[in-house]
GROMACS .gro file of C-alpha atoms in nm:
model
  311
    1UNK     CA    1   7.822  13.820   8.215
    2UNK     CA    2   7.818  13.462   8.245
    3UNK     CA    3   7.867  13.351   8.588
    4UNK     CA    4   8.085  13.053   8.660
    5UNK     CA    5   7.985  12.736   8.751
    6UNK     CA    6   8.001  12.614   9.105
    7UNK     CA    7   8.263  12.358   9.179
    8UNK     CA    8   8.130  11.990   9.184
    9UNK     CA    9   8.174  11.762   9.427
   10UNK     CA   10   8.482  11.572   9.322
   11UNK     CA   11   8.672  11.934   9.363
   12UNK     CA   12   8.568  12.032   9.682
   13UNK     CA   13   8.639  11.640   9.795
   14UNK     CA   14   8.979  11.674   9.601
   15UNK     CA   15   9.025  12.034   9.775
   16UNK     CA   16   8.925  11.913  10.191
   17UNK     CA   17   9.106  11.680  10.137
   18UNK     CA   18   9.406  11.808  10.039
   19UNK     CA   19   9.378  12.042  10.381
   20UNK     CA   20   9.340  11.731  10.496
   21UNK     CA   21   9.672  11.598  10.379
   22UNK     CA   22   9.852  11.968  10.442
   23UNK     CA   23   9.729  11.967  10.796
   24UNK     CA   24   9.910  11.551  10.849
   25UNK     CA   25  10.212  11.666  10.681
   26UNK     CA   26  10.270  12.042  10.877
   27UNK     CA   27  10.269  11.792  11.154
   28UNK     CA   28  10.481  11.572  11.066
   29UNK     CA   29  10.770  11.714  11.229
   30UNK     CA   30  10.641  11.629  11.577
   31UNK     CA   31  10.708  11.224  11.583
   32UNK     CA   32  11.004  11.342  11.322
   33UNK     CA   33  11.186  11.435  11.580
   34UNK     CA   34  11.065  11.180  11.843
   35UNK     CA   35  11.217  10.933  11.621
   36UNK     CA   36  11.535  11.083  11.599
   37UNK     CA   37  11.580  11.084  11.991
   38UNK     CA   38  11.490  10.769  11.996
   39UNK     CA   39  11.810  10.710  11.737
   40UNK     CA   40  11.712  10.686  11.438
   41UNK     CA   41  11.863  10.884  11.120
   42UNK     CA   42  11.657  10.986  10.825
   43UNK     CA   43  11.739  10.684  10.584
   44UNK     CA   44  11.648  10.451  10.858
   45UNK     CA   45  11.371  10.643  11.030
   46UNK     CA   46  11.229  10.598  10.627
   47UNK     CA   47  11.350  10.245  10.574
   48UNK     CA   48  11.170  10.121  10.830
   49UNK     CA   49  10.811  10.361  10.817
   50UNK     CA   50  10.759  10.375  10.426
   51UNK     CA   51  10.974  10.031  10.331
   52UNK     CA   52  10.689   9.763  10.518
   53UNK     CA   53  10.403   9.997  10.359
   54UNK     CA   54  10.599   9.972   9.988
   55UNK     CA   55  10.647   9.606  10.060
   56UNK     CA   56  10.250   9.536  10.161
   57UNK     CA   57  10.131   9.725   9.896
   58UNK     CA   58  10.322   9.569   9.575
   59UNK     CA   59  10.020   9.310   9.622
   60UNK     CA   60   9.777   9.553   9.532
   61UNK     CA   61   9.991   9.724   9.304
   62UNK     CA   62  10.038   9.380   9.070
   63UNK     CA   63   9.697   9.322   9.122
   64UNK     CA   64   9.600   9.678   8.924
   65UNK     CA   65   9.852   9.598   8.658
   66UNK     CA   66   9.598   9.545   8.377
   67UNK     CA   67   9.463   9.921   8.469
   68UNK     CA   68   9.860  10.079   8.470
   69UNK     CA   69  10.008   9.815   8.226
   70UNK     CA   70  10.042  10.111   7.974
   71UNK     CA   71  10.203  10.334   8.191
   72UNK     CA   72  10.428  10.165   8.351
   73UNK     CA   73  10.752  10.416   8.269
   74UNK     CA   74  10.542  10.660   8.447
   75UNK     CA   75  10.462  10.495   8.763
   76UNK     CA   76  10.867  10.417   8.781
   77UNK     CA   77  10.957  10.784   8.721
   78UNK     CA   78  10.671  10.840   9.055
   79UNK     CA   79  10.842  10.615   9.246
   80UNK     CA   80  11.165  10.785   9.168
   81UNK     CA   81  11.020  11.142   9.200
   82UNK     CA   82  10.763  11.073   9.469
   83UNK     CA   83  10.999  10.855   9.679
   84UNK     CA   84  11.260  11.103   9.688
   85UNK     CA   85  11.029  11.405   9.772
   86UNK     CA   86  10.967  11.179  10.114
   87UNK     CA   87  11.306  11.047  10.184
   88UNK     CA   88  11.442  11.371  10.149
   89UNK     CA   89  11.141  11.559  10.336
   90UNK     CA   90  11.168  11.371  10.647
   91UNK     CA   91  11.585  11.339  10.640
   92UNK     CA   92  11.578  11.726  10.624
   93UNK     CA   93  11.326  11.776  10.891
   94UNK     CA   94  11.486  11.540  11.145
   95UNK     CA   95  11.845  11.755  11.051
   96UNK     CA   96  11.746  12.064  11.039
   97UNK     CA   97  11.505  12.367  11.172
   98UNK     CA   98  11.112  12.266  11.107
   99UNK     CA   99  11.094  12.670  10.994
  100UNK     CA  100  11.354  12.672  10.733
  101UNK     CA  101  11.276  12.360  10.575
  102UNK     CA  102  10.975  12.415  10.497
  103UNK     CA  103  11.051  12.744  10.386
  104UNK     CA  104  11.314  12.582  10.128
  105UNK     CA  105  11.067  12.286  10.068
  106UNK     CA  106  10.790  12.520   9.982
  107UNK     CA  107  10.973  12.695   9.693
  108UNK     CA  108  10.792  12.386   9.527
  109UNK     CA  109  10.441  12.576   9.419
  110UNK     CA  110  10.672  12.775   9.223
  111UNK     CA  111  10.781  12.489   9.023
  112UNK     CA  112  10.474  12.342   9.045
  113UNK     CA  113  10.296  12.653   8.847
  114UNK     CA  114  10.595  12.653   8.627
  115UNK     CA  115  10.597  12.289   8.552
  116UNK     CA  116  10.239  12.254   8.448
  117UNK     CA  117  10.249  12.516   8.239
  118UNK     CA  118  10.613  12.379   8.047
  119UNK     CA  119  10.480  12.012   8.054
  120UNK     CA  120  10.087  11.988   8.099
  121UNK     CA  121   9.953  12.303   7.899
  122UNK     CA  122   9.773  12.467   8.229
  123UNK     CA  123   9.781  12.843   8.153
  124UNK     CA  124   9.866  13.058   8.435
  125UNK     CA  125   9.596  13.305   8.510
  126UNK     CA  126   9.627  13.663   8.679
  127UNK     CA  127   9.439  13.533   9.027
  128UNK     CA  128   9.676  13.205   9.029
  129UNK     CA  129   9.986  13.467   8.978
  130UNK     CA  130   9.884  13.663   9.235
  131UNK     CA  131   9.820  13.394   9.465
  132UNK     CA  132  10.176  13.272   9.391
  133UNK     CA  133  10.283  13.620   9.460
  134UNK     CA  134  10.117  13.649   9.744
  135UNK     CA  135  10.260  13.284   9.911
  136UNK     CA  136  10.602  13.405   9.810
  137UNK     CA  137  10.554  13.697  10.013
  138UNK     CA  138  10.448  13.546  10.326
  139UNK     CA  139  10.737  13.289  10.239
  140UNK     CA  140  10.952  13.582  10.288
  141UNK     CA  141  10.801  13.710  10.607
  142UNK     CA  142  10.830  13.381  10.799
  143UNK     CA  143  11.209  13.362  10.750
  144UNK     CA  144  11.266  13.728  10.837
  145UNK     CA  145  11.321  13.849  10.517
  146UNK     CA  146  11.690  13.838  10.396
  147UNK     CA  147  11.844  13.778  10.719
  148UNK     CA  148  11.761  13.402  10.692
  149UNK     CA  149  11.982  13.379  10.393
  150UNK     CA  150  12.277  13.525  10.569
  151UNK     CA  151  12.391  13.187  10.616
  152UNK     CA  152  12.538  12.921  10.394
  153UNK     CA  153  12.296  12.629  10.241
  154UNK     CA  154  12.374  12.349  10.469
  155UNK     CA  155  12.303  11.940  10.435
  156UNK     CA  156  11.908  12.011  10.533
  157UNK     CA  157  11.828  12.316  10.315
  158UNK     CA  158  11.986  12.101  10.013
  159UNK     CA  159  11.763  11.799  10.100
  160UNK     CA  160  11.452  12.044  10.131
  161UNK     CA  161  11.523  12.240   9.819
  162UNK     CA  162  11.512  11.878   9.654
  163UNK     CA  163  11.232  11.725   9.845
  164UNK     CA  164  11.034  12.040   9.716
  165UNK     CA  165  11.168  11.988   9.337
  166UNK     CA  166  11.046  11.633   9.376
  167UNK     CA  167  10.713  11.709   9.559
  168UNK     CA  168  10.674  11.965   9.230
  169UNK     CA  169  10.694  11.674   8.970
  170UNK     CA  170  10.479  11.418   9.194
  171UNK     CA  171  10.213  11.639   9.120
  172UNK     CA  172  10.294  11.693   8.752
  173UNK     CA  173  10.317  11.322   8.727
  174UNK     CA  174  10.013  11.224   8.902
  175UNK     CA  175   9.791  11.505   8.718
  176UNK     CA  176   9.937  11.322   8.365
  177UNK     CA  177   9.871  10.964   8.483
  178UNK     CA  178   9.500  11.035   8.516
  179UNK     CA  179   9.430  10.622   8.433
  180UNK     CA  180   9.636  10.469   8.686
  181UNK     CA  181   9.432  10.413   8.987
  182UNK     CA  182   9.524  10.609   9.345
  183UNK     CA  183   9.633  10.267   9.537
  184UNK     CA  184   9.906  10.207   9.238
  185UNK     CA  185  10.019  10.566   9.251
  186UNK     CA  186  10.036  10.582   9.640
  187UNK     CA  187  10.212  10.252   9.640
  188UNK     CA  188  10.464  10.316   9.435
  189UNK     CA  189  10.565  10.592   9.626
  190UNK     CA  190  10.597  10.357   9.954
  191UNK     CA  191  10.802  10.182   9.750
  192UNK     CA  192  11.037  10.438   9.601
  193UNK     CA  193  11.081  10.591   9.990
  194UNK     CA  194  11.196  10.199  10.057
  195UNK     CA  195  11.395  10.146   9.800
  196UNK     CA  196  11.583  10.481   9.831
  197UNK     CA  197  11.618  10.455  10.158
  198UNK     CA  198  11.783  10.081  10.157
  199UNK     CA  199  12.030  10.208   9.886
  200UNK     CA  200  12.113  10.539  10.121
  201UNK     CA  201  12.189  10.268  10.418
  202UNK     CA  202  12.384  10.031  10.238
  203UNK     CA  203  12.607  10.334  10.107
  204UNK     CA  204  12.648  10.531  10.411
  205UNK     CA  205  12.717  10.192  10.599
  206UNK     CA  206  12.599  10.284  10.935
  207UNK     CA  207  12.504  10.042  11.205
  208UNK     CA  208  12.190   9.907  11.256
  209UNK     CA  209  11.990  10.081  11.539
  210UNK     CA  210  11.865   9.894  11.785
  211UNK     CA  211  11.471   9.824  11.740
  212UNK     CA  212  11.280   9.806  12.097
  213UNK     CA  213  10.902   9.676  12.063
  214UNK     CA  214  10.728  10.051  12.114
  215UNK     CA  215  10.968  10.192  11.875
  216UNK     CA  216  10.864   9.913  11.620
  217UNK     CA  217  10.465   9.966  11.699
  218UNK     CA  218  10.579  10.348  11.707
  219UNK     CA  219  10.728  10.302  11.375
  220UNK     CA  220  10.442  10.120  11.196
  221UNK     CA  221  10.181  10.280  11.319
  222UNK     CA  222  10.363  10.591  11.153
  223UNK     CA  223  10.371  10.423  10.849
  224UNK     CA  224  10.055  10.242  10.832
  225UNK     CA  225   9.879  10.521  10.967
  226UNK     CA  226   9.962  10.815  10.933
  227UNK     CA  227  10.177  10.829  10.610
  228UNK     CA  228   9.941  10.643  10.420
  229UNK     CA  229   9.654  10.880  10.511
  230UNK     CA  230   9.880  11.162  10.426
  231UNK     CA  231   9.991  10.956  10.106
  232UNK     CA  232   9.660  10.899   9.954
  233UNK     CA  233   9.497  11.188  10.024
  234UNK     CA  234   9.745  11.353   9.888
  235UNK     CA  235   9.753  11.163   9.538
  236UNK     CA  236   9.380  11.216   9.541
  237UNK     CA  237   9.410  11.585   9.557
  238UNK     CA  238   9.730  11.666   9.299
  239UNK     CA  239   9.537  11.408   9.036
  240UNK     CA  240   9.207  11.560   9.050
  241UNK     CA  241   9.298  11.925   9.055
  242UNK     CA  242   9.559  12.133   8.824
  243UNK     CA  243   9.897  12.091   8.903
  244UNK     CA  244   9.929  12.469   8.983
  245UNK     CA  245   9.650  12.499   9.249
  246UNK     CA  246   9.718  12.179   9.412
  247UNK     CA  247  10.042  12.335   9.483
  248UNK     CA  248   9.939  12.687   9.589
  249UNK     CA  249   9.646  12.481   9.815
  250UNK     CA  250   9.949  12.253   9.974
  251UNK     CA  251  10.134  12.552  10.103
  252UNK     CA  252   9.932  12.583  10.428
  253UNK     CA  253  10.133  12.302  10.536
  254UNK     CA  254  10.376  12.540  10.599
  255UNK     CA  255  10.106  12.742  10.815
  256UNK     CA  256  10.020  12.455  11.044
  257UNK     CA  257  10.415  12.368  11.094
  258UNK     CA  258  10.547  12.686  11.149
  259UNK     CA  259  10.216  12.718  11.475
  260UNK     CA  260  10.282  12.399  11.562
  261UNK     CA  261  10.582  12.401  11.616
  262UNK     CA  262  10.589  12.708  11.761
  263UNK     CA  263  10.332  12.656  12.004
  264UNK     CA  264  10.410  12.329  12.114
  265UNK     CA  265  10.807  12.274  11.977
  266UNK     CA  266  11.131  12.481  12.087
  267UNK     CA  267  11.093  12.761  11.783
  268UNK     CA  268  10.959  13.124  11.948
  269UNK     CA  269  10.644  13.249  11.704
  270UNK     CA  270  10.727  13.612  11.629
  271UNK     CA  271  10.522  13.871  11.441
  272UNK     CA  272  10.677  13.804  11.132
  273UNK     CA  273  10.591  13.480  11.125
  274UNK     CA  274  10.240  13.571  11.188
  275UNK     CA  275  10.206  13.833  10.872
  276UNK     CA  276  10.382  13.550  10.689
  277UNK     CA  277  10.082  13.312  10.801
  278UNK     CA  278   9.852  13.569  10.642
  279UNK     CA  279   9.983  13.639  10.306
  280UNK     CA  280  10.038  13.223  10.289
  281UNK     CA  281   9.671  13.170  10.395
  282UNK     CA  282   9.531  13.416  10.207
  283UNK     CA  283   9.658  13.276   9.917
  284UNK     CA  284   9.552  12.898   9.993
  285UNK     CA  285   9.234  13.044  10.015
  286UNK     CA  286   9.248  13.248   9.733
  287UNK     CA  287   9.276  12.889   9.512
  288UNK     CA  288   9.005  12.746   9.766
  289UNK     CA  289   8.736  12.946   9.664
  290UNK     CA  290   8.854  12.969   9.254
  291UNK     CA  291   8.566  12.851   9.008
  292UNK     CA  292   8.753  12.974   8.735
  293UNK     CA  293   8.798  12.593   8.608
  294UNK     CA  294   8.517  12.457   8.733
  295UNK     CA  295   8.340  12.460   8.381
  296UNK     CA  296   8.623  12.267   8.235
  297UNK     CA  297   8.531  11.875   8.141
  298UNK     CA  298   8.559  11.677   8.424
  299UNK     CA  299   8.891  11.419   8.498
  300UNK     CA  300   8.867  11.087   8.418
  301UNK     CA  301   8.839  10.924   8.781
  302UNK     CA  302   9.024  10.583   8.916
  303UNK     CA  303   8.772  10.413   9.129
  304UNK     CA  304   9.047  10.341   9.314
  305UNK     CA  305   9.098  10.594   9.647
  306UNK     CA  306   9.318  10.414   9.905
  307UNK     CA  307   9.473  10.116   9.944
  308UNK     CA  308   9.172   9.973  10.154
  309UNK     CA  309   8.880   9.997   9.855
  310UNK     CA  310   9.108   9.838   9.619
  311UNK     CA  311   8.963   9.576   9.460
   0.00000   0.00000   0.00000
């Protein structure tokens, strides 16, 4: 038997850094909620993180236009998708229980495996179903099994049942749009969170919160900082791996919430949530450590990584 060949180096830099990118978002839900009791509500705690980002990078963005000129329906339908995924990530976080969200929110490797393999062609193996299988299981753990259903789907668990939906077809779009460089595709994002979030203010008509000078700094260094790392890595990761392991990979952000926040946040960890953490892990790793596509041809790579080498 022919033994497969080891993965290159542009996978195992797409896969560390997509830990990378789990590990910023599972923590996300730390300054989350320091925003909100500082006042701010989702739409505006988004507004004002992603919306300066979006508006700093549509410079960069016009400046690639020769590179996405072509697919330019795409990168609106990313916006749309992608900004969504964020807007409605971080609105259900700050509402709801970091635990249950990202239960709901990580429903999305499902339709990520589904979705590549309706719209992209990627076949579905028997080690990515059982790693699927496997996630979904430790999914069920971590809530307690039915008892977390017992209750009715509230404002959060609608927003994170989205967000995940949306997160599912970022990745489906960024695998497809293999020419556009990463600094148009992570803009556009920061855009679509801005955008989305302006239109959710203006509709909801709520009064502007009052802006001290740390909670400004606080609020771009947020953006600037961390979501673009989280951004970009991200969008590196999903566009240089299939749709349907990026996914599976991505759901150890769920992992590093659900400790985190029960180490250092108000949520007990109980054993359940610990053989949840197992089956999840084992999974993630379970894609990790997959040469099955490794002798495929290799992706088409932007030069393009993050907004900094940009041209």
């Amino acid at each position: 038997m022919t033994p497969h060949p080891s993965p290159g180096p542009s996978s195992r830099l797409a896969l560390s850094l997509l830990f990378f990118s789990a590990t910023l978002w599972g923590l996300t839900w730390w300054p989350v909620k320091q925003f909100a009791e500082a006042g701010l509500s989702g739409p505006y705690l988004t507004l004002f993180s992603y919306g300066p980002v979006g508006l700093f990078g549509i410079w960069f963005l016009l400046r690639e236009r020769a590179a996405w000129s072509g697919q330019g329906s795409m990168l609106l339908l990313l916006a749309v998708v992608g900004g969504w995924a964020n807007t409605a990530f971080i609105s259900a976080l700050l509402q709801g229980e970091v635990v249950r969200v990202m239960l709901l929110f990580y429903l999305s490797p499902v339709w990520s495996v589904l979705g590549a393999r309706l719209f992209l062609g990627e076949k579905i193996s028997g080690k990515r179903s059982l790693a699927v299988c496997l996630a979904l299981i430790g999914l069920w753990y971590v809530i307690g099994g039915s008892a977390a259903f017992e209750q009715a789907l509230n404002a959060s668990d609608l927003l994170a049942l989205s967000a995940g939906l949306g997160f599912a077809g970022n990745n489906l779009i960024s695998r497809a749009t293999q020419s556009v460089p990463m600094t148009s595709k992570t803009v556009v994002v920061f855009i679509g969170c801005g955008v989305l979030s302006a239109t959710t203010v203006l509709w909801q008509d709520t009064p502007m919160p009052t802006l001290s000078a740390p909670l400004s700094l606080g609020l771009l260094a947020y953006g600037f900082g961390w979501m673009v790392l989280a951004t970009a890595t991200w969008q590196y990761g999903v566009t240089h791996l299939e749709t349907g392991r990026a996914g599976v990979i991505l759901i150890t952000e769920l992992v590093v919430a659900v400790v985190s926040v029960t180490w250092f946040g108000p949520e007990q960890m109980l054993p359940h949530i610990w053989i949840g953490g197992l089956f999840i892990a084992a999974a993630a790793v379970m894609e990790a450590i997959d040469p099955g596509h490794a002798g495929k041809p290799s992706i088409q790579k932007s030069p393009h990584i993050t907004i900094k080498e940009s041209p």
